[in-house]
CSV table of N, CA and C in Angstrom, one decimal:
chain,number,residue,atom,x,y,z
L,981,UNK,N,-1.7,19.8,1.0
L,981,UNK,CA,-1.4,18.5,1.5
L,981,UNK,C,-0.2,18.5,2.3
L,982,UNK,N,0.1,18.1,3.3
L,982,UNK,CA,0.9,18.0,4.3
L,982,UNK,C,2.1,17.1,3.8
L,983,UNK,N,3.3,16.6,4.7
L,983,UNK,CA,3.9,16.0,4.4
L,983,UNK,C,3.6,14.0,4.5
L,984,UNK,N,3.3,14.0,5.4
L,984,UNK,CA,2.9,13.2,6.0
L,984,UNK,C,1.5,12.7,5.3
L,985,UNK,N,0.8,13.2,5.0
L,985,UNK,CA,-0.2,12.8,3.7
L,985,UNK,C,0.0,12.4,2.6
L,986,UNK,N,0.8,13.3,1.9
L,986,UNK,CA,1.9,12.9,0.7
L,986,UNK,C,2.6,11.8,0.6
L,987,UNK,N,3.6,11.4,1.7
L,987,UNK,CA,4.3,10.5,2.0
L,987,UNK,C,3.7,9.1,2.0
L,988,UNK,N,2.0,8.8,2.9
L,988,UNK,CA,2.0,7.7,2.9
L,988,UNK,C,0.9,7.6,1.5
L,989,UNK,N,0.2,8.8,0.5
L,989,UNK,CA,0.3,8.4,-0.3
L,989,UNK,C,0.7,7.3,-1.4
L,990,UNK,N,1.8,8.2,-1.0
L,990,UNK,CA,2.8,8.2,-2.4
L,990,UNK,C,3.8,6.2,-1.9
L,991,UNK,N,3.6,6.1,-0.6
L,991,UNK,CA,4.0,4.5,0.0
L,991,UNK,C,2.6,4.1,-0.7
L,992,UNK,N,1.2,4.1,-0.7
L,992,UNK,CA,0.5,2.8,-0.9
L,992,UNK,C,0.2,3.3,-2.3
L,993,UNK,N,0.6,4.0,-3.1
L,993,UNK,CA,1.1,3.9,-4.3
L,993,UNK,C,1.7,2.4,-4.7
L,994,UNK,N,3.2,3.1,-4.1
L,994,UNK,CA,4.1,2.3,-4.2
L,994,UNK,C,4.3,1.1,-4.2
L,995,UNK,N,3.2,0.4,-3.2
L,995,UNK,CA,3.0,-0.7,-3.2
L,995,UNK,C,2.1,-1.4,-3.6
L,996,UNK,N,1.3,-0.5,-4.0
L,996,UNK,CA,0.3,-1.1,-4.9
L,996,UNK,C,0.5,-1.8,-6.3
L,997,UNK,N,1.9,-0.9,-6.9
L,997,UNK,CA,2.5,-1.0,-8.1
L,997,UNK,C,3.5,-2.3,-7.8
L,998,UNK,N,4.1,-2.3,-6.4
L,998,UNK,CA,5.1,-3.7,-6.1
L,998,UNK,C,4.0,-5.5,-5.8
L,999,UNK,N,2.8,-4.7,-5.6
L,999,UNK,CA,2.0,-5.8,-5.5
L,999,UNK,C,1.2,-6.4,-6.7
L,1000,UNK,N,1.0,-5.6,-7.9
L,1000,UNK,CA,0.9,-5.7,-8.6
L,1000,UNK,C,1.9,-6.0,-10.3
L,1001,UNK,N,3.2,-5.7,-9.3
L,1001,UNK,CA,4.0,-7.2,-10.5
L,1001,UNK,C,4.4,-8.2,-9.2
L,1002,UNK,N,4.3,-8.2,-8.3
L,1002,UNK,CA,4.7,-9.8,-7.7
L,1002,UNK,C,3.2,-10.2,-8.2
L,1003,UNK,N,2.5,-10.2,-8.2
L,1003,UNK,CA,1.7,-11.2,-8.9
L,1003,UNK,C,1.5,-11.3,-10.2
L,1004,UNK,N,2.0,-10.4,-11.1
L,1004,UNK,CA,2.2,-11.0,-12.4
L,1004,UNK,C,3.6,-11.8,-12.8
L,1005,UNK,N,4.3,-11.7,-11.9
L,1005,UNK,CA,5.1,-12.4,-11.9
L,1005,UNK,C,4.9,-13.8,-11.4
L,1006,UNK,N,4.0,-13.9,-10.7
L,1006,UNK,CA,3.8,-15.2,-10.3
L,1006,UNK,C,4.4,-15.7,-8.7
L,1007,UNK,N,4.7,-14.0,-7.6
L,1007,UNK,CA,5.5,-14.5,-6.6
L,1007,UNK,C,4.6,-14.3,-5.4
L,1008,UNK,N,4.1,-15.5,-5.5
L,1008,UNK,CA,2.8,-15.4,-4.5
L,1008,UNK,C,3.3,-15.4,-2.9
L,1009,UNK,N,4.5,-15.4,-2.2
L,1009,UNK,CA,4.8,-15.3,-1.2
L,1009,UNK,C,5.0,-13.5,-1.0
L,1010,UNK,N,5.5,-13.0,-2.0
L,1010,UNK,CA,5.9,-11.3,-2.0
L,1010,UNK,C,4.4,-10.8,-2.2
L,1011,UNK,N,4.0,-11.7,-3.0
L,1011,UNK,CA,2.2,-10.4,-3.1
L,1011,UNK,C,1.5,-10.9,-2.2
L,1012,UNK,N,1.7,-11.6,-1.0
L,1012,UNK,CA,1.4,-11.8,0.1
L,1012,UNK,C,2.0,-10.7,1.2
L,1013,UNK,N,3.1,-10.5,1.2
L,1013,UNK,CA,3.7,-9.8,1.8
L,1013,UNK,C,3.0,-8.2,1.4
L,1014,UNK,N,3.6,-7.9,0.3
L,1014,UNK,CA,3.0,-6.2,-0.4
L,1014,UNK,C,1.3,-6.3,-0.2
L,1015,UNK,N,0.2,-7.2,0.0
L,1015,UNK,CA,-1.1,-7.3,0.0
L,1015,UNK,C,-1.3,-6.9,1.8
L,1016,UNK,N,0.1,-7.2,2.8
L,1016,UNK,CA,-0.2,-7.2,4.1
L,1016,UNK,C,0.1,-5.5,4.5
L,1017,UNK,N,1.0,-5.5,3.4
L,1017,UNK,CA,1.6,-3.8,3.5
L,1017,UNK,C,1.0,-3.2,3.3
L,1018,UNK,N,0.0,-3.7,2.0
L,1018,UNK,CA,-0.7,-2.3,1.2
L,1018,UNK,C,-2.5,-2.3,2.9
L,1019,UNK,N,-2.8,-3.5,3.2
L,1019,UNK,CA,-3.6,-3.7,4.3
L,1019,UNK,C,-3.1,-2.0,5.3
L,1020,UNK,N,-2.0,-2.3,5.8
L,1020,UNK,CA,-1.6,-1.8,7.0
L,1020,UNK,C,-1.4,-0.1,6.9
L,1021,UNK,N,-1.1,0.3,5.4
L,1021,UNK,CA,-1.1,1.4,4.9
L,1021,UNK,C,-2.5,2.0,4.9
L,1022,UNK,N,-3.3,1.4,4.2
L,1022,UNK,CA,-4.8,1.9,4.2
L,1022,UNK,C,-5.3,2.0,5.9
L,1023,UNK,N,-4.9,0.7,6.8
L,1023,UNK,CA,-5.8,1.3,7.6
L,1023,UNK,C,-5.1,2.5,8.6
L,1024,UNK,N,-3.6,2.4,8.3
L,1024,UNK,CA,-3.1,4.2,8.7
L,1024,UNK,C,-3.7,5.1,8.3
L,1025,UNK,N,-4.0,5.2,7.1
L,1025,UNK,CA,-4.4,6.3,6.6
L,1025,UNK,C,-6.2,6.7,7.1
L,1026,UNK,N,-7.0,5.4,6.8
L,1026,UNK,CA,-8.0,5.6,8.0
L,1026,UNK,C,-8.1,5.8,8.7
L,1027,UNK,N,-7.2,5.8,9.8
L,1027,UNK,CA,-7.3,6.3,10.9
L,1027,UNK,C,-6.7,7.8,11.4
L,1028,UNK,N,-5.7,7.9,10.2
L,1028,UNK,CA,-5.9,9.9,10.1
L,1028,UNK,C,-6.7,10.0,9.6
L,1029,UNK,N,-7.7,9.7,8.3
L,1029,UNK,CA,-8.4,10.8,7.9
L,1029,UNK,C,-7.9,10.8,6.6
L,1030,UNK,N,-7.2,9.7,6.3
L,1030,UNK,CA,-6.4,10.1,4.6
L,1030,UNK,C,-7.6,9.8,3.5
L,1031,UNK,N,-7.8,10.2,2.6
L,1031,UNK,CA,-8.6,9.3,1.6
L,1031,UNK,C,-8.3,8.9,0.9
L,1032,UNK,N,-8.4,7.3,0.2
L,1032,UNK,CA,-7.6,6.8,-0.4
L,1032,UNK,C,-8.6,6.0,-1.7
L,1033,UNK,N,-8.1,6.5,-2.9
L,1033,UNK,CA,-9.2,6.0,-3.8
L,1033,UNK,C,-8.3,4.4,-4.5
L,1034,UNK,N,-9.3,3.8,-4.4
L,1034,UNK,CA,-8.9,2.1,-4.8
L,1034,UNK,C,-8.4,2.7,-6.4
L,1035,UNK,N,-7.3,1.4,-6.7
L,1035,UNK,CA,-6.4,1.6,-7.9
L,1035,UNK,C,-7.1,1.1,-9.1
């Protein structure tokens, strides 16, 4: 795995885990935000070629 594969990864990891306490937290303007991120991340990765298994 490359670097660059790894990396964005290991980002919609990341925010999958940040979007998943703003909303147990109840901060529905941030899991708005983290829900636009984790969007923007997946469709980068489709468009290299990443594959990205739902959490």
């Amino acid at each position: 795995m490359d670097a660059f594969t790894a990396g964005l990864l290991q980002r919609i990891s990341a925010t999958q885990s940040d979007l998943s306490k703003a909303r147990e937290t109840g901060d529905d303007y941030l899991a708005d935000v983290e829900q636009a991120e984790l969007e923007d991340l997946q469709r980068l990765a489709a468009e290299h070629g990443v594959p990205v298994t739902a959490a």
